Structure formats: C-alpha cells, structure tokens
CSV table of C-alpha atoms in Angstrom, one decimal:
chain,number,residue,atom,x,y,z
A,1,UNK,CA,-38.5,-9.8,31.5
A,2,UNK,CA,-34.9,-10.4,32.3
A,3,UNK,CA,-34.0,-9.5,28.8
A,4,UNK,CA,-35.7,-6.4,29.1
A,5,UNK,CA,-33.4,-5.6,32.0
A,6,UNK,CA,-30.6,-6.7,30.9
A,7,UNK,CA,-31.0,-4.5,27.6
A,8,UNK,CA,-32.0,-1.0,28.9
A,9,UNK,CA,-28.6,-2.0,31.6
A,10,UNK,CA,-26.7,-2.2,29.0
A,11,UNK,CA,-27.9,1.1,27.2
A,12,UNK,CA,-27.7,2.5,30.5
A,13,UNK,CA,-24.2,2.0,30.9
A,14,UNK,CA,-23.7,3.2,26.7
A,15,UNK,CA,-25.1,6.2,27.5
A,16,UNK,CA,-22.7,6.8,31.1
A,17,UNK,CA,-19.9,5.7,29.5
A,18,UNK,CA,-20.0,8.1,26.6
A,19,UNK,CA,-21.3,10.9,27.8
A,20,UNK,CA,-19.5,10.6,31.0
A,21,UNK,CA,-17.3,13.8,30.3
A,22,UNK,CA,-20.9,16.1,30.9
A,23,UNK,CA,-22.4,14.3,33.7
A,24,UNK,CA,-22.7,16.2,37.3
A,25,UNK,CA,-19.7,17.0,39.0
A,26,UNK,CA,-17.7,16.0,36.4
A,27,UNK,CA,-16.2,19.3,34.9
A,28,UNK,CA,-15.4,20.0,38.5
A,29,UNK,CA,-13.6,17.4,38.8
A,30,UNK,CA,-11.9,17.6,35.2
A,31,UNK,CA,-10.6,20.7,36.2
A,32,UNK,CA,-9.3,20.1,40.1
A,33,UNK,CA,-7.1,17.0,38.2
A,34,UNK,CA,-5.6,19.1,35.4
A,35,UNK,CA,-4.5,21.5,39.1
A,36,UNK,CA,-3.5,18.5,41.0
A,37,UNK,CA,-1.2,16.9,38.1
A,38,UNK,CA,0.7,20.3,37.8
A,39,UNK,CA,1.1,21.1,41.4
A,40,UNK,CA,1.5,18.1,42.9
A,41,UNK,CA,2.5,15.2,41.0
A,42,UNK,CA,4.8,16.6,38.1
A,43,UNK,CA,7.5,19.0,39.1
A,44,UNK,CA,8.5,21.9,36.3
A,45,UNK,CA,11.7,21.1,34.6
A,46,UNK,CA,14.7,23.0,36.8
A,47,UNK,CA,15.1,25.5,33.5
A,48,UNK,CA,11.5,25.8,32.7
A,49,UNK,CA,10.0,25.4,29.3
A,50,UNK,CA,11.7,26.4,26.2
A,51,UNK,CA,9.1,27.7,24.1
A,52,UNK,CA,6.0,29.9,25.6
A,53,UNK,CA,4.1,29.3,22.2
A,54,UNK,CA,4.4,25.8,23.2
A,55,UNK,CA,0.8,24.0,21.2
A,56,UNK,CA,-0.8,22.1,23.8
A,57,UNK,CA,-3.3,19.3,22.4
A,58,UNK,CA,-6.4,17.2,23.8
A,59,UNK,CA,-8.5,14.6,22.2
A,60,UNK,CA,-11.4,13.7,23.1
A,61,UNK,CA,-14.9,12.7,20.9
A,62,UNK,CA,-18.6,14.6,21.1
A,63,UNK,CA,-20.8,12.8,23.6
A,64,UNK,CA,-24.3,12.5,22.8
A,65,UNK,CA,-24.6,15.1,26.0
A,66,UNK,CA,-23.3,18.2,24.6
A,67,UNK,CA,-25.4,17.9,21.6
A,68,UNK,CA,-28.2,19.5,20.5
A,69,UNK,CA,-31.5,17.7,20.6
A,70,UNK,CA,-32.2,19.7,16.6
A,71,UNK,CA,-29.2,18.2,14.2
A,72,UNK,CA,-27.4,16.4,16.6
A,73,UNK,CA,-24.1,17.9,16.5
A,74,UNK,CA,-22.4,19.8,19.7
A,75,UNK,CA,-24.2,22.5,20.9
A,76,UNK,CA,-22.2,25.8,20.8
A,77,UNK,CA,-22.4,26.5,24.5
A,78,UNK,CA,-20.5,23.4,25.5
A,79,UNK,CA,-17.5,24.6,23.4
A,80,UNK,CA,-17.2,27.1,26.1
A,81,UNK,CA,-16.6,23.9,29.2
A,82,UNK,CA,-13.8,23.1,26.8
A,83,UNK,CA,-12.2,26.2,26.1
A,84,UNK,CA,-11.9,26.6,30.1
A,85,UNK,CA,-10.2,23.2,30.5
A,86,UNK,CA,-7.9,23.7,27.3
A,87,UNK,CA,-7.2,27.0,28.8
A,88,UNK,CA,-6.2,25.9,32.3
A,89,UNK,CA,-4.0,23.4,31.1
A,90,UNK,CA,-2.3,25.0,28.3
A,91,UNK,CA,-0.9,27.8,30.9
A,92,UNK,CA,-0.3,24.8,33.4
A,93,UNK,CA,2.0,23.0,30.5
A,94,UNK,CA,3.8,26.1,28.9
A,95,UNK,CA,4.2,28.1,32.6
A,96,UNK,CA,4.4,25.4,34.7
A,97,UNK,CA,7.4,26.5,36.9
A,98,UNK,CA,6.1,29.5,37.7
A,99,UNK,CA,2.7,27.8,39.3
A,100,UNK,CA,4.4,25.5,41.0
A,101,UNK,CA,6.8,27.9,42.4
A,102,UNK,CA,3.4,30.1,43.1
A,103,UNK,CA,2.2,27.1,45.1
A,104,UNK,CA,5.6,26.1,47.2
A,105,UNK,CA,5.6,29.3,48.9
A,106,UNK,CA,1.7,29.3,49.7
A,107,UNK,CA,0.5,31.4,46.6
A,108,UNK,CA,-2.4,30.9,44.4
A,109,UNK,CA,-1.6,32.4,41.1
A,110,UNK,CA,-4.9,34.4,40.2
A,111,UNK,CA,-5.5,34.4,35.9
A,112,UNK,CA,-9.4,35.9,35.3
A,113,UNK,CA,-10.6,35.7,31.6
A,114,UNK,CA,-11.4,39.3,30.7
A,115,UNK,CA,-13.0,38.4,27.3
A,116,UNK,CA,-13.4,35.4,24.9
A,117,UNK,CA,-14.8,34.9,21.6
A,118,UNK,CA,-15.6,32.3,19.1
A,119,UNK,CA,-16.2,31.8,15.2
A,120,UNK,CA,-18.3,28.3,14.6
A,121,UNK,CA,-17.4,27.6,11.0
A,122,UNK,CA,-18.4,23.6,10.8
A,123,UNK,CA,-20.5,21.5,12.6
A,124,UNK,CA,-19.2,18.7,15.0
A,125,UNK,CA,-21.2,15.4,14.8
A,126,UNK,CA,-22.7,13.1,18.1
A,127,UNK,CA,-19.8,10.8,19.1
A,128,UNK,CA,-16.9,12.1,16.0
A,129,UNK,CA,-13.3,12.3,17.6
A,130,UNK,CA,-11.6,16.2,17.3
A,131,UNK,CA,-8.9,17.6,18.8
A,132,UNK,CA,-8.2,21.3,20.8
A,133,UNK,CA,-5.2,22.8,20.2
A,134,UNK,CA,-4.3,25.8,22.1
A,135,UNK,CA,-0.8,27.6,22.5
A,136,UNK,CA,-0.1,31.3,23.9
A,137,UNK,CA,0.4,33.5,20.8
A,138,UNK,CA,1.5,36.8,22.3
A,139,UNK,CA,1.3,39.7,25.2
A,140,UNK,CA,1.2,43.0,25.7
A,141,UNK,CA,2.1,45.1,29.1
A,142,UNK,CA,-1.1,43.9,30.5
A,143,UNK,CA,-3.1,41.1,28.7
A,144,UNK,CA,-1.6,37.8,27.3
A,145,UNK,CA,-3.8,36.2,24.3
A,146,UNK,CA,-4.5,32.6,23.6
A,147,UNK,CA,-5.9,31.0,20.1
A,148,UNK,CA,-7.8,27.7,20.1
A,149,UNK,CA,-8.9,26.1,17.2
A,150,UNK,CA,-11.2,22.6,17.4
A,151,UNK,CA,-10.1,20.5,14.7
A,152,UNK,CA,-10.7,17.0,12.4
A,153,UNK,CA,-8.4,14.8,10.5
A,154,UNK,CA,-9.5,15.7,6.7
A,155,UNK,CA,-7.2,16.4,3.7
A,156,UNK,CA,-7.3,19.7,2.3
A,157,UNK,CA,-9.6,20.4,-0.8
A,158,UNK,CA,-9.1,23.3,-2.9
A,159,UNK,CA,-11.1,26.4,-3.3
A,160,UNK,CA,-12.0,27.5,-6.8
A,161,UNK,CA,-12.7,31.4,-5.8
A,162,UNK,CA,-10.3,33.3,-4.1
A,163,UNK,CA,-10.1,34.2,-0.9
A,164,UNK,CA,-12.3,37.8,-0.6
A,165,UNK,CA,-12.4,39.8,2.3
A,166,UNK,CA,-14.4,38.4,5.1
A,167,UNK,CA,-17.7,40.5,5.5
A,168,UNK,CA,-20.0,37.9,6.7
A,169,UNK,CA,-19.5,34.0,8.2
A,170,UNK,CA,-20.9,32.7,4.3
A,171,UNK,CA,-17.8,34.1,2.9
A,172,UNK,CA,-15.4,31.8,4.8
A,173,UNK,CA,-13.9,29.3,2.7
A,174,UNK,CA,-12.8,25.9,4.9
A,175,UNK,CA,-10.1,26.7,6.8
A,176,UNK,CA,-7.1,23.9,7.4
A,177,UNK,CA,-4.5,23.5,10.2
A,178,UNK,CA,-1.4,22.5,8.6
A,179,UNK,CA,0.8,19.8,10.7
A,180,UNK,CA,4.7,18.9,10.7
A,181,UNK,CA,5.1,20.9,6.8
A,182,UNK,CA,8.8,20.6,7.9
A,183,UNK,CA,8.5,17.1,7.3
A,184,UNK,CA,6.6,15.7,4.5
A,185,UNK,CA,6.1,11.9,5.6
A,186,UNK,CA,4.2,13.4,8.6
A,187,UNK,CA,2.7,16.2,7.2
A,188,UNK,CA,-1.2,16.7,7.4
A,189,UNK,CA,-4.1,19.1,7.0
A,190,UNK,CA,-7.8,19.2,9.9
A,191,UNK,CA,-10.3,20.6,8.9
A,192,UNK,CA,-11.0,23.8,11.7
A,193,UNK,CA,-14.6,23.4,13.0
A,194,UNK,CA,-14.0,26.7,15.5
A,195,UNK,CA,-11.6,29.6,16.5
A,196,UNK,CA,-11.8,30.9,19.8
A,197,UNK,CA,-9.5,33.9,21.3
A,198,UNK,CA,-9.4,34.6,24.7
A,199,UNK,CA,-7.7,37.6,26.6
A,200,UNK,CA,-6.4,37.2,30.0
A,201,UNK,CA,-4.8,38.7,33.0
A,202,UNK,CA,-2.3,37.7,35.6
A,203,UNK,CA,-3.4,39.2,38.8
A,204,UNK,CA,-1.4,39.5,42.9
A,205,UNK,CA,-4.7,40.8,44.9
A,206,UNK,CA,-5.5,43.6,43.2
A,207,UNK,CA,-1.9,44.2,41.5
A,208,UNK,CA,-1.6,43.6,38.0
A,209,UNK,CA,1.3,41.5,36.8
A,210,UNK,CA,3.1,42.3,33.4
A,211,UNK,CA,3.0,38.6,30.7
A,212,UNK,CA,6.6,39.3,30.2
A,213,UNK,CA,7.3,38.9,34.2
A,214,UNK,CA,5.6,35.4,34.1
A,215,UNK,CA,7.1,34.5,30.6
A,216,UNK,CA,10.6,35.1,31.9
A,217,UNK,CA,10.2,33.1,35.1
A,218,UNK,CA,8.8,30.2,33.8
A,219,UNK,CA,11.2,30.1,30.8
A,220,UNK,CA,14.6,28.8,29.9
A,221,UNK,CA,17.2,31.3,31.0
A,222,UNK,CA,19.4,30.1,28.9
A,223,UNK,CA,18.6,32.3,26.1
A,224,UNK,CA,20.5,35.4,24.7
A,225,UNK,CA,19.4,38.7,25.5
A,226,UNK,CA,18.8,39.3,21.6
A,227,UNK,CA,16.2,36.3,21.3
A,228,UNK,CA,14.4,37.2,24.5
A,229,UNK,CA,14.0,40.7,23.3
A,230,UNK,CA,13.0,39.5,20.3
A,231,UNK,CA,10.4,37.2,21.8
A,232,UNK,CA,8.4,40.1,23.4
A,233,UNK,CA,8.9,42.6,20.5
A,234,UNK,CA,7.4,39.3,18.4
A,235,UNK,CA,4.3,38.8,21.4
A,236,UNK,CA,3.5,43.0,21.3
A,237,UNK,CA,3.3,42.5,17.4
A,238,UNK,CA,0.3,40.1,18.1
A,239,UNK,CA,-1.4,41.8,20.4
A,240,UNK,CA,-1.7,44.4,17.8
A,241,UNK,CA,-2.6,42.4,15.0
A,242,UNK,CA,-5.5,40.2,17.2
A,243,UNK,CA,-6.7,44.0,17.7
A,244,UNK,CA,-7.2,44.5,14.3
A,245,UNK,CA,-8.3,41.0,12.8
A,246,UNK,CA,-10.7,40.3,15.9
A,247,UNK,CA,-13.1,39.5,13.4
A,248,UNK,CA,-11.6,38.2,11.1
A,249,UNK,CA,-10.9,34.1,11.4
A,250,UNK,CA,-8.6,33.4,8.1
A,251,UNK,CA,-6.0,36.0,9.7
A,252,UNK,CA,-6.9,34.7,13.4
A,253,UNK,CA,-6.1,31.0,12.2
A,254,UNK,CA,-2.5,32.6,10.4
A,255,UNK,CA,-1.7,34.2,13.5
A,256,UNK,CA,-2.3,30.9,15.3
A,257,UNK,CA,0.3,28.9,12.8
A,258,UNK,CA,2.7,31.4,12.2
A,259,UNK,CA,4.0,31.0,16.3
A,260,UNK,CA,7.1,29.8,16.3
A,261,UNK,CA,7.3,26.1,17.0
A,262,UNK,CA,11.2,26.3,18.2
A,263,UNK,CA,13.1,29.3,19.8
A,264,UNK,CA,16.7,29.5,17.9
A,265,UNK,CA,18.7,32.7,17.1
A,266,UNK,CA,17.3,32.4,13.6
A,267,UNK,CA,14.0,33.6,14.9
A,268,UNK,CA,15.0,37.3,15.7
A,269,UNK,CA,16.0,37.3,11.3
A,270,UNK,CA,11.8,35.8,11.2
A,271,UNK,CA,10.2,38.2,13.0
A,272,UNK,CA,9.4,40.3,10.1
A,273,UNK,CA,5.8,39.0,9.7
C-alpha cells in the first residue's frame, strides 16, 4: 500500500511541477513579478535604452496543462496568457525608464490592447521547449504595434514550389526565423509555430499619448536629430505596411526581421525598405 502512495506522490508532484506555469493564481502572479522586477528592483539605465526595436526573448516548454485533451499539443487559447506576459515585459525591457519614471512620481502608466491577432501555422507538442520573441516594430501618431512569433530550434529545409500569394493558411510554406546571419558560427534558423500582432495604446486618463513621446523619453538622447527622425519616419512606414499585410504572415514575419537590431547613422541610408 505504501508503494501505491508513494507512486501516485511522486506523479503528483510530475504533474505540479510541470504544469506549474497554468495552475491557479499563477499567471497573476507571473505577471505582478515581471511589474515588481521593473519598478522596484532594477533601475533604467540613466540614458535609457538604445534601440526601441529591442527583441525581447523567453523560454519556457508546453505543460501538459495548456494542451488539448484531442492531439495533445497546446491549445490555441493559452497562446493568448503568453502573448500578455511577453507583451508586458517586452515594453517593461525596451521602455523601462519611462515606467519607472511613471512610478517615482506616483503614476501608473495605462497601455490597453486595442486588437490582437494570431496565425497558428505548426503545432506545439506536450512538454517541447520554444521560445517568444517579441520586439516593438513601429508607431503611428496614435497606436504602437508589436510582432511575436513562437518559435523551435530546426534547420531550414527548402521549398520546392515558390512562394505564391497567400490566399488561404494551406498555402503557407514553413516559415524560419533567422538568428545572428551577421555572424556565421552563430547563425541559426526556428521553425515559427505562430505570429501574433498586437496594436496598443498609451493612455493619461482619458488623454491619448503620442508612441513617439514615450519612445523619446525612454531612449538614448544621445542620438542625432537625423537618426531620430529617421527612426519615426522608419516606425510610420510600418504601421502602414502591418495595415496592408494584416493577413498576410510571410510579410508579417519580414516585417518582424527586417527591425533594425542596432541604431547607427548607417540606418537613415537603410530605411529604404
């Protein structure tokens, strides 16, 4: 009888222990640690970040909670709990002075999602590892986009048929993210599993707060006039172009590589897309 116990404890605690991420309470408190870490125990660097397309990256593996009970493989909803978290801490890491400058003079800075979306092009097995990458990739006057894209380590095969416009999910081909090309010994393809957009706002009350505003306070100030221009013609481009390929996840994913990884005077020559 002991035995008996001693097994189903130890499945017990398997089953905790992996799927700890989805058990009660727990995305509550996921979330109120990603706030505490930024406000309270890291200051912002005195200059601020130097790149607002900054790619901020988690890891994590698919507990046998956020699957589905029919193949097995993460149920679509739960993509949405990580999105929000990816989300939060992505503006936490790229605009992190201007939060914390929020918070020191008794301000809670106020970001509601107006819209998301997301294109599920590969399943994600019970218990595999993937990453999230997420990075800001542009503004308008009003709205300020993000791209995430779920990802595996898996080397790139090739296609056979070309790349057709997209009129239906069947006619996506698999997509790759492409890391460190600039340096070959490092340089790696993940297979994309899902794309995800979201559209935001920056709100004061009920006043509406221009991207640019936030950009430029929780930014280096030591840039030239000519690249900081350039940095919010380059952000309007985007939003234009997420307008017109909402649907379309080859160009979403392009959109998402083509931010610049570094901010040098070179980029205002590079912004011809």
């Amino acid at each position: 009888m002991s035995l008996l116990f001693k097994s189903l404890f130890v499945v017990l605690v398997f089953l905790l222990s992996t799927g700890k991420k989805y058990l009660p309470g727990v995305y509550t408190a996921r979330w109120l640690w990603i706030i505490l870490k930024y406000l309270k125990l890291i200051k912002p660097k005195a200059e601020g970040v130097e790149n607002p397309f900054v790619e901020f990256t988690r890891t994590t593996r698919c507990s046998w909670l956020e699957c589905d009970i029919f193949g097995f493989h993460k149920n679509n909803a739960t993509y949405f709990t990580e999105l929000d978290l990816a989300r939060t801490e992505t503006f936490m890491f790229a605009l992190h002075r201007y939060f914390y400058n929020e918070y020191q003079n008794g301000k809670i800075a106020f970001i509601p999602l107006a819209t998301v979306q997301a294109h599920f092009l590969k399943e994600l097995k019970t218990f595999q590892k993937y990453y999230i990458r997420t990075r800001i990739v542009g503004w308008g006057d009003k709205w300020i986009y993000l791209i995430t894209i779920f990802t595996i380590p898996e080397p790139e095969r090739t296609v056979d048929a070309e790349y057709q416009p997209i009129k239906v999910l069947q006619d996506i081909p698999p997509l790759y993210h492409h890391l460190d090309n600039d340096n070959p010994k490092r340089s790696h393809t993940e297979r994309v599993l899902c794309l995800s957009v979201a559209k935001l706002i920056f709100k004061n009350g009920r006043q509406t707060i221009q991207p640019w505003d936030i950009i430029q306070r929780s930014c280096s100030s030591s840039a030239s006039s000519t690249l900081t221009s350039a940095v919010n013609e380059y952000a309007h481009d985007v939003e234009s172009k997420i307008g017109n390929y909402s649907q379309n996840v080859v160009e979403l994913l392009k959109i998402y590589e083509n931010s610049p990884s570094q901010l040098s005077e070179n980029f205002v020559a590079k912004l011809k897309l």
